[in-house]
Short mmCIF file of C-alpha atoms in Angstrom, two decimals:
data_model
loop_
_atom_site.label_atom_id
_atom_site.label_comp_id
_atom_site.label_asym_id
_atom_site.label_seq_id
_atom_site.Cartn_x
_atom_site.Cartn_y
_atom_site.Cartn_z
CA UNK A 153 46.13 13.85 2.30
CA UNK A 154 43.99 14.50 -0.55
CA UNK A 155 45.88 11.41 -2.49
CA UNK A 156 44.46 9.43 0.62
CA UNK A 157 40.98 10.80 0.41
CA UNK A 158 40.75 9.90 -3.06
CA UNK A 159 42.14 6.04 -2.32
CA UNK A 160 39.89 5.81 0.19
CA UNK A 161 36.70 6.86 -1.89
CA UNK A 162 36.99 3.64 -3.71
CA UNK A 163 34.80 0.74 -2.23
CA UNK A 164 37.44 -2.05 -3.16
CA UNK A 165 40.60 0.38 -1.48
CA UNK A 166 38.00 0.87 1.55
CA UNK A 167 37.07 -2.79 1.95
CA UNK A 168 40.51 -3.62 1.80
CA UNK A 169 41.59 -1.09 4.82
CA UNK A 170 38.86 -2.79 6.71
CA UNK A 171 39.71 -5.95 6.27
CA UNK A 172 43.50 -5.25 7.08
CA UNK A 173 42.17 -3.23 10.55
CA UNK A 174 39.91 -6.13 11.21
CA UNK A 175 42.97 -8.42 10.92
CA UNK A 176 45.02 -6.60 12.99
CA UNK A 177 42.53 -6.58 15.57
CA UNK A 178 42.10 -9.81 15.71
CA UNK A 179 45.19 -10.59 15.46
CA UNK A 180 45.86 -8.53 18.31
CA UNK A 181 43.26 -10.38 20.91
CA UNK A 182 43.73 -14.28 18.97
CA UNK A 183 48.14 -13.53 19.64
CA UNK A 184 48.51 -14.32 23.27
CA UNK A 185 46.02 -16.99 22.93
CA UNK A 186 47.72 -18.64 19.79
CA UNK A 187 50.99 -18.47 21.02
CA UNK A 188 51.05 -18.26 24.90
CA UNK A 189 54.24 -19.82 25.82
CA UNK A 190 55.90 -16.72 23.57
CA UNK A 191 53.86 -14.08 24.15
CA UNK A 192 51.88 -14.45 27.13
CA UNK A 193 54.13 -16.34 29.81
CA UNK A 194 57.77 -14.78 29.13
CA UNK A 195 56.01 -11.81 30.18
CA UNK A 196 54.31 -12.63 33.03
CA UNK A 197 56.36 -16.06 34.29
CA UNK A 198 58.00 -15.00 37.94
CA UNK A 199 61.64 -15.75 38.10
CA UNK A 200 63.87 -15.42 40.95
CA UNK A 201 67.75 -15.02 40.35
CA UNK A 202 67.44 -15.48 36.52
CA UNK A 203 65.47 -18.86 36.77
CA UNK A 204 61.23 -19.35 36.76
CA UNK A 205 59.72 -20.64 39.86
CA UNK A 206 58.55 -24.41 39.84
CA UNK A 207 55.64 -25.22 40.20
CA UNK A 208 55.14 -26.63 43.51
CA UNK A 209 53.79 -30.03 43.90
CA UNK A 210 51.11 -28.72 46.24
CA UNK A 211 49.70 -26.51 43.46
CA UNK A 212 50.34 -29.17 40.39
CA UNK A 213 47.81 -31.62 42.81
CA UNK A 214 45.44 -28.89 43.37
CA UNK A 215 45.46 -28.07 40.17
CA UNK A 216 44.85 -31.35 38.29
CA UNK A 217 41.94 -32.02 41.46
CA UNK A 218 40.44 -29.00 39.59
CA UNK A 219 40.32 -30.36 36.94
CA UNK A 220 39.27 -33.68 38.26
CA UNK A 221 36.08 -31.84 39.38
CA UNK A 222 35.46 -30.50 36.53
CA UNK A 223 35.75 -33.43 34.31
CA UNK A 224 38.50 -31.79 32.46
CA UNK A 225 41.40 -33.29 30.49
CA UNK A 226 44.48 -31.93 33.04
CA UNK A 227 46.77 -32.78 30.08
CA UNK A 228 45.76 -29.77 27.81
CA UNK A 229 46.67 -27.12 30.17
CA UNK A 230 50.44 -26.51 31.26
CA UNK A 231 51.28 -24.86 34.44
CA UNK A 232 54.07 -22.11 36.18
CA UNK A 233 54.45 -19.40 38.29
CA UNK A 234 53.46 -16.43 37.66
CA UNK A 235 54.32 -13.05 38.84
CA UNK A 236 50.94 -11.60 38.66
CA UNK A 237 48.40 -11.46 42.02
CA UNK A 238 45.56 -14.18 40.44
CA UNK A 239 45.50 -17.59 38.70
CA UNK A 240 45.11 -16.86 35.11
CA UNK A 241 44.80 -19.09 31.71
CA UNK A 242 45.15 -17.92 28.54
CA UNK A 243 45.03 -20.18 25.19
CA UNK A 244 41.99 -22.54 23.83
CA UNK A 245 42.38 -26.13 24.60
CA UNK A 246 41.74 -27.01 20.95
CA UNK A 247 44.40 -24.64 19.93
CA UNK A 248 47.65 -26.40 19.19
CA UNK A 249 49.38 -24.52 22.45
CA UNK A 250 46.78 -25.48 24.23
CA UNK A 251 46.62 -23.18 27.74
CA UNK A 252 48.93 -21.95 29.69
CA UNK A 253 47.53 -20.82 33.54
CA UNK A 254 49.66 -18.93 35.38
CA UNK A 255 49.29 -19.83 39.15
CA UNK A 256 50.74 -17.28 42.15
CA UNK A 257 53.70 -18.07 43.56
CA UNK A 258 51.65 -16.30 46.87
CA UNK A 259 48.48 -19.39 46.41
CA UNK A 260 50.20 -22.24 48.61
CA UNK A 261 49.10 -23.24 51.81
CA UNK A 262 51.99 -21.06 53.92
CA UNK A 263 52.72 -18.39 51.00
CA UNK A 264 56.30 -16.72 51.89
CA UNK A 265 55.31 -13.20 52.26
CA UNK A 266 58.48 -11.29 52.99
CA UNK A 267 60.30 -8.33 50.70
CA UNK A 268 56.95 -8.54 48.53
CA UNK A 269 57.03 -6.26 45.77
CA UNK A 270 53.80 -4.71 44.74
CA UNK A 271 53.85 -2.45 42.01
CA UNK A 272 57.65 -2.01 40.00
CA UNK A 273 59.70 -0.35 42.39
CA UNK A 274 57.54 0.15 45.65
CA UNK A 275 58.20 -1.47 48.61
CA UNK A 276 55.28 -1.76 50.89
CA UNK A 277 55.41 -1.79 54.76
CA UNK A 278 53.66 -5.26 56.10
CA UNK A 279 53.70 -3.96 59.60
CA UNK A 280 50.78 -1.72 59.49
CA UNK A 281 47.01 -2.46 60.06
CA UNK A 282 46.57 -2.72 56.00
CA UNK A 283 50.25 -5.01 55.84
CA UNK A 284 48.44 -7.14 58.15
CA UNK A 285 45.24 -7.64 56.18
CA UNK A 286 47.09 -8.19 53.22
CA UNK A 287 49.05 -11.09 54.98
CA UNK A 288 45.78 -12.26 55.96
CA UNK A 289 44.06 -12.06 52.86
CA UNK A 290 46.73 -14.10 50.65
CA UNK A 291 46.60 -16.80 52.93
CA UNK A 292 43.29 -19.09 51.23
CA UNK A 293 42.26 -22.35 52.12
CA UNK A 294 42.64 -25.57 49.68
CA UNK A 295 39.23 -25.10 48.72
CA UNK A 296 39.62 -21.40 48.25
CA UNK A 297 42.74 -21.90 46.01
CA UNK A 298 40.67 -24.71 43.90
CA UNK A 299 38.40 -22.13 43.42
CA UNK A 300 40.19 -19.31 42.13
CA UNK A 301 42.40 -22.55 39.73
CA UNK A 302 38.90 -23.79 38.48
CA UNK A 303 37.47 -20.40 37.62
CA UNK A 304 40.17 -19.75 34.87
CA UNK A 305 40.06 -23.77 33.62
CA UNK A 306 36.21 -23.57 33.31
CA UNK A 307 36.39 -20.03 31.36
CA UNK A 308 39.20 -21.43 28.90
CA UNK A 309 37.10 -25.33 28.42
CA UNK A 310 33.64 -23.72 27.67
CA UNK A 311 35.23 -21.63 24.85
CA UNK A 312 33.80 -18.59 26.58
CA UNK A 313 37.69 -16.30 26.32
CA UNK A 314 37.17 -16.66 22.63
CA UNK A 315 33.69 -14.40 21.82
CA UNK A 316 36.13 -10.36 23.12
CA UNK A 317 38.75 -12.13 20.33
CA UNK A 318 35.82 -12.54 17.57
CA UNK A 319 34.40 -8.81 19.20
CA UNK A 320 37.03 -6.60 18.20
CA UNK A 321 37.30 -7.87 14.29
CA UNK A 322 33.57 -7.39 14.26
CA UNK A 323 32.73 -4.16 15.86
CA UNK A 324 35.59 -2.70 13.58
CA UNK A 325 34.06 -4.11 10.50
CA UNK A 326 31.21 -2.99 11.56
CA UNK A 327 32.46 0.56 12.12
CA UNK A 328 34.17 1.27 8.12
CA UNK A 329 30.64 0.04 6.66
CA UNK A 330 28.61 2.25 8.97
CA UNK A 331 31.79 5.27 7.95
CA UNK A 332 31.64 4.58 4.15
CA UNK A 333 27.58 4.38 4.20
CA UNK A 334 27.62 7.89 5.71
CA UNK A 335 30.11 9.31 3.94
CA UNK A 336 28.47 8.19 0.41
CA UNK A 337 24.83 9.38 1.84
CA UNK A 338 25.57 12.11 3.43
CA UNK A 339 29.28 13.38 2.59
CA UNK A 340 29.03 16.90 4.74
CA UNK A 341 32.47 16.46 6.27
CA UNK A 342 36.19 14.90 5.02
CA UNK A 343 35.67 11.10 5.01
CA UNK A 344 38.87 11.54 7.91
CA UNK A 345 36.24 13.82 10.26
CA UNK A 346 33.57 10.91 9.53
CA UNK A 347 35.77 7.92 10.22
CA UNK A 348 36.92 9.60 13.41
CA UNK A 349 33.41 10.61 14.82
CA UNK A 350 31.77 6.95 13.86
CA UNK A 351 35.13 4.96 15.35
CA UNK A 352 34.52 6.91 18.37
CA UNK A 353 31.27 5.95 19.08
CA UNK A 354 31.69 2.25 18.38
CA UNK A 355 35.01 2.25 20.54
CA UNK A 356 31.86 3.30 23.32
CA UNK A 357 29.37 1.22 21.90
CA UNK A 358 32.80 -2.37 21.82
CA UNK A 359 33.94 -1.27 25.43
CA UNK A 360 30.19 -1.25 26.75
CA UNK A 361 29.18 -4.49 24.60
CA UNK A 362 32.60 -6.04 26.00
CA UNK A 363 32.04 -5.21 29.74
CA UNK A 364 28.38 -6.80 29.11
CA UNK A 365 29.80 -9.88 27.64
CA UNK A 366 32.77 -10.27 30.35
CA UNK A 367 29.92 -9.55 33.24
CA UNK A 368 27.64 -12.59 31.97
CA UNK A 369 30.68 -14.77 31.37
CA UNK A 370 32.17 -14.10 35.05
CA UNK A 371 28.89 -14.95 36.48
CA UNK A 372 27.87 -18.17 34.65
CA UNK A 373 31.70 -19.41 35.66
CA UNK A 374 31.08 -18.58 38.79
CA UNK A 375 28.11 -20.39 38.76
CA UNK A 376 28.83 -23.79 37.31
CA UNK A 377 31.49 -23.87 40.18
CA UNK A 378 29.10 -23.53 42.61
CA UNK A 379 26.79 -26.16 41.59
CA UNK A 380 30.14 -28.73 41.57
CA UNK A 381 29.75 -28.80 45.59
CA UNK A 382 28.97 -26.63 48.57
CA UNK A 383 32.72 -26.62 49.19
CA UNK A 384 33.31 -24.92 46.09
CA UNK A 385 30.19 -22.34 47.16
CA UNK A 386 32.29 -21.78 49.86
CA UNK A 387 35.82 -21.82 49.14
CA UNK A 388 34.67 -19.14 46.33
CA UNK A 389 32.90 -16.86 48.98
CA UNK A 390 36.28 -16.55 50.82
CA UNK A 391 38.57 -16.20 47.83
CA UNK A 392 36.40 -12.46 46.71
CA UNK A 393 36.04 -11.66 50.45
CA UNK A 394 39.97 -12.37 50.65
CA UNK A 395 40.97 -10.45 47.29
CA UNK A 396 38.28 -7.40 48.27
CA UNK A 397 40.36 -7.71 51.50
CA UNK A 398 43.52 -7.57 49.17
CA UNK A 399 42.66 -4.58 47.09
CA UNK A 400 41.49 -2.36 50.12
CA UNK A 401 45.21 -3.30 51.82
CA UNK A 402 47.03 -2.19 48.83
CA UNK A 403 44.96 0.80 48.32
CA UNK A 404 46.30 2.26 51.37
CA UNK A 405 49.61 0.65 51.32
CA UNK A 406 50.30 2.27 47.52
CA UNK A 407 49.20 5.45 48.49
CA UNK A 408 48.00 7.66 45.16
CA UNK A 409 48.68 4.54 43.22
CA UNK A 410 46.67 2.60 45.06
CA UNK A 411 43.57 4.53 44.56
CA UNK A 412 44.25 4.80 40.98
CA UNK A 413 43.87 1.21 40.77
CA UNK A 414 41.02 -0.07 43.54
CA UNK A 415 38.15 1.33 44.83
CA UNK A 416 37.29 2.11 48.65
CA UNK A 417 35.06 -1.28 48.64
CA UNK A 418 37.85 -3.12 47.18
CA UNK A 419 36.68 -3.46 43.18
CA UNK A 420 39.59 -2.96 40.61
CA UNK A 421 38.87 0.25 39.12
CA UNK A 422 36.70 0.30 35.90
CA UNK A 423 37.70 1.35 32.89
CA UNK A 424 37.15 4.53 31.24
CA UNK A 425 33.49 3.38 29.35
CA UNK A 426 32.25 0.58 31.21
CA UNK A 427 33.96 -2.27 33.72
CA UNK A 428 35.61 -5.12 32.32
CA UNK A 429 33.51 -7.76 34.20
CA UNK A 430 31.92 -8.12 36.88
CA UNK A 431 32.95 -6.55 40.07
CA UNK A 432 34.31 -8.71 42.74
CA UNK A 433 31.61 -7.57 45.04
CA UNK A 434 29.05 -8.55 42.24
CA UNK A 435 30.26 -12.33 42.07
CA UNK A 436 31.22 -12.07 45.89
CA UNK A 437 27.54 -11.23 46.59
CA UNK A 438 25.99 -14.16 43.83
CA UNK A 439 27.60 -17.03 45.57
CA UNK A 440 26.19 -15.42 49.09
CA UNK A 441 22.76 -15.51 47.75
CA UNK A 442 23.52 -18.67 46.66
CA UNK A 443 24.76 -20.29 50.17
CA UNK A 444 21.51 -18.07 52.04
CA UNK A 445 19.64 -20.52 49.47
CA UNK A 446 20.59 -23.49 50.38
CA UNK A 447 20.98 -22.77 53.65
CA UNK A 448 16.97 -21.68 53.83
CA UNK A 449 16.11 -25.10 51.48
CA UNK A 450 17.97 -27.24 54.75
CA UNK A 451 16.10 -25.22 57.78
CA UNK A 452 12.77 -25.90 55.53
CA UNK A 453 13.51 -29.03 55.32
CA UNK A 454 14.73 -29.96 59.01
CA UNK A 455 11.32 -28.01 59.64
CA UNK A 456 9.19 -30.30 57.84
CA UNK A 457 10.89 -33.42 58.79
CA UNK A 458 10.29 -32.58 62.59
CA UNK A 459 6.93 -31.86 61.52
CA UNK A 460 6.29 -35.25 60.28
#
């Protein structure tokens, strides 16, 4: 331990433990981005008797009208089923991979909702008053499933998935100067005890910074959707009224496991700092202030044109 001490003392050995922890950080966050097809969708790709779902037609047109909307290039993002309960993209489109968005094998127009399984081995019972809301609440409109598809393609165009990869490298940087500058000013405990206390508090300080940045990032996505059309206001209003529907089913319908993972309201449950975004009844709430708005700007206006 001592032999350690004494390697670490040396500004070159320290920068170069840095750097290495840095790396490995971002390595950790850039991985599933630079190589989704091998690390992202073989675990998360839905397969039924050894093979991957297809990709419906129904969801391959939705998807590229999306895009469409957007003004996106439909040709840098590939599609499949995934296992998971919402649409998500992961990759950079001017990465080599490009993206690769995973898309519910539940979003279709008449989702097949029998022997679902919910979480490994459990087996809930779609007969009860929550079964039924979750039946209800996986069943979204077109513009409702455009939505939830355009959300993810707008986050991965506008670069915004890559600033929690560039985070992590940087807060840990950050975090063996701050150690090294306090252990050569003020060396009053083992450079071990120092390193621990100050990575602590900047694992508080990166979750905190990281909810922050994921909150802002949610909300400004959510937000250039809504300007697209009043469609898309809409169709996004139902899809966080239908997943808040979602989450309250399966918090009753997974018992203890359920309320580990959503709140009464129907939130996922934060994390142990801060929340990873912003909650669903934060954006859910935005786009109704939003559609109040507008619908306000047209009675004002009716008003004034009987007026005149």
């Amino acid at each position: 331990m001592s032999r350690l001490a004494n390697f670490l003392r040396r500004p070159r050995n320290f920068a170069a433990v840095a750097v290495a922890s840095a790396g490995v950080a971002f390595s950790y966050k850039a991985a599933p981005h630079l190589f989704p097809n091998h690390i992202y969708r073989p675990i998360f790709e839905a397969y039924k008797a050894g093979k991957p779902y297809k990709v419906t037609v129904e969801q391959e047109q939705e998807f590229e009208q999306a895009c469409n909307d957007l003004n996106i290039d439909a040709s840098k993002y590939r599609t499949f089923v995934t296992s998971r309960w919402e649409v998500k993209s992961v990759g950079l489109p001017w990465f080599p991979a490009g993206c690769h968005t995973g898309i519910p094998a539940s979003m279709v127009a008449e989702p097949e909702l029998t022997n679902l399984r919910f979480s490994g081995p459990i087996k809930a019972n779609l007969d009860t008053r929550e079964g039924m809301w979750l039946k209800d609440s996986l069943k979204l409109s077109p513009a409702a499933r455009r939505f939830a598809m355009a959300q993810q393609i707008a986050l991965s165009d506008s670069n915004l998935s890559f600033y929690p990869i560039v985070l992590a490298p940087i807060t840990t940087l950050t975090g063996f100067a701050t150690t090294f500058i306090m252990h050569t000013i003020a060396p009053i405990a083992p450079i071990f005890v120092t390193g621990l206390g100050i990575g602590t508090c900047f694992y508080f300080a990166y979750s905190f910074l990281l909810g922050s940045v994921n909150e802002r990032i949610d909300l400004k996505v959510n937000q250039r959707l809504a300007a697209i059309s009043d469609e898309y206001t809409m169709g996004g209003l139902e899809f966080y009224e239908k997943l808040l529907q979602k989450n309250r089913g399966l918090r009753s319908l997974l018992g203890k496991k359920g309320e580990h993972l959503y709140t009464y309201y129907g939130n996922e449950t934060s994390g142990l700092v801060y929340s990873t975004g912003a909650t669903n009844i934060q954006k859910r709430d935005v786009l109704k202030k939003m559609v109040e708005a507008a619908e306000m700007e047209r009675r004002a206006k009716e008003k004034a044109d009987a007026v005149s």
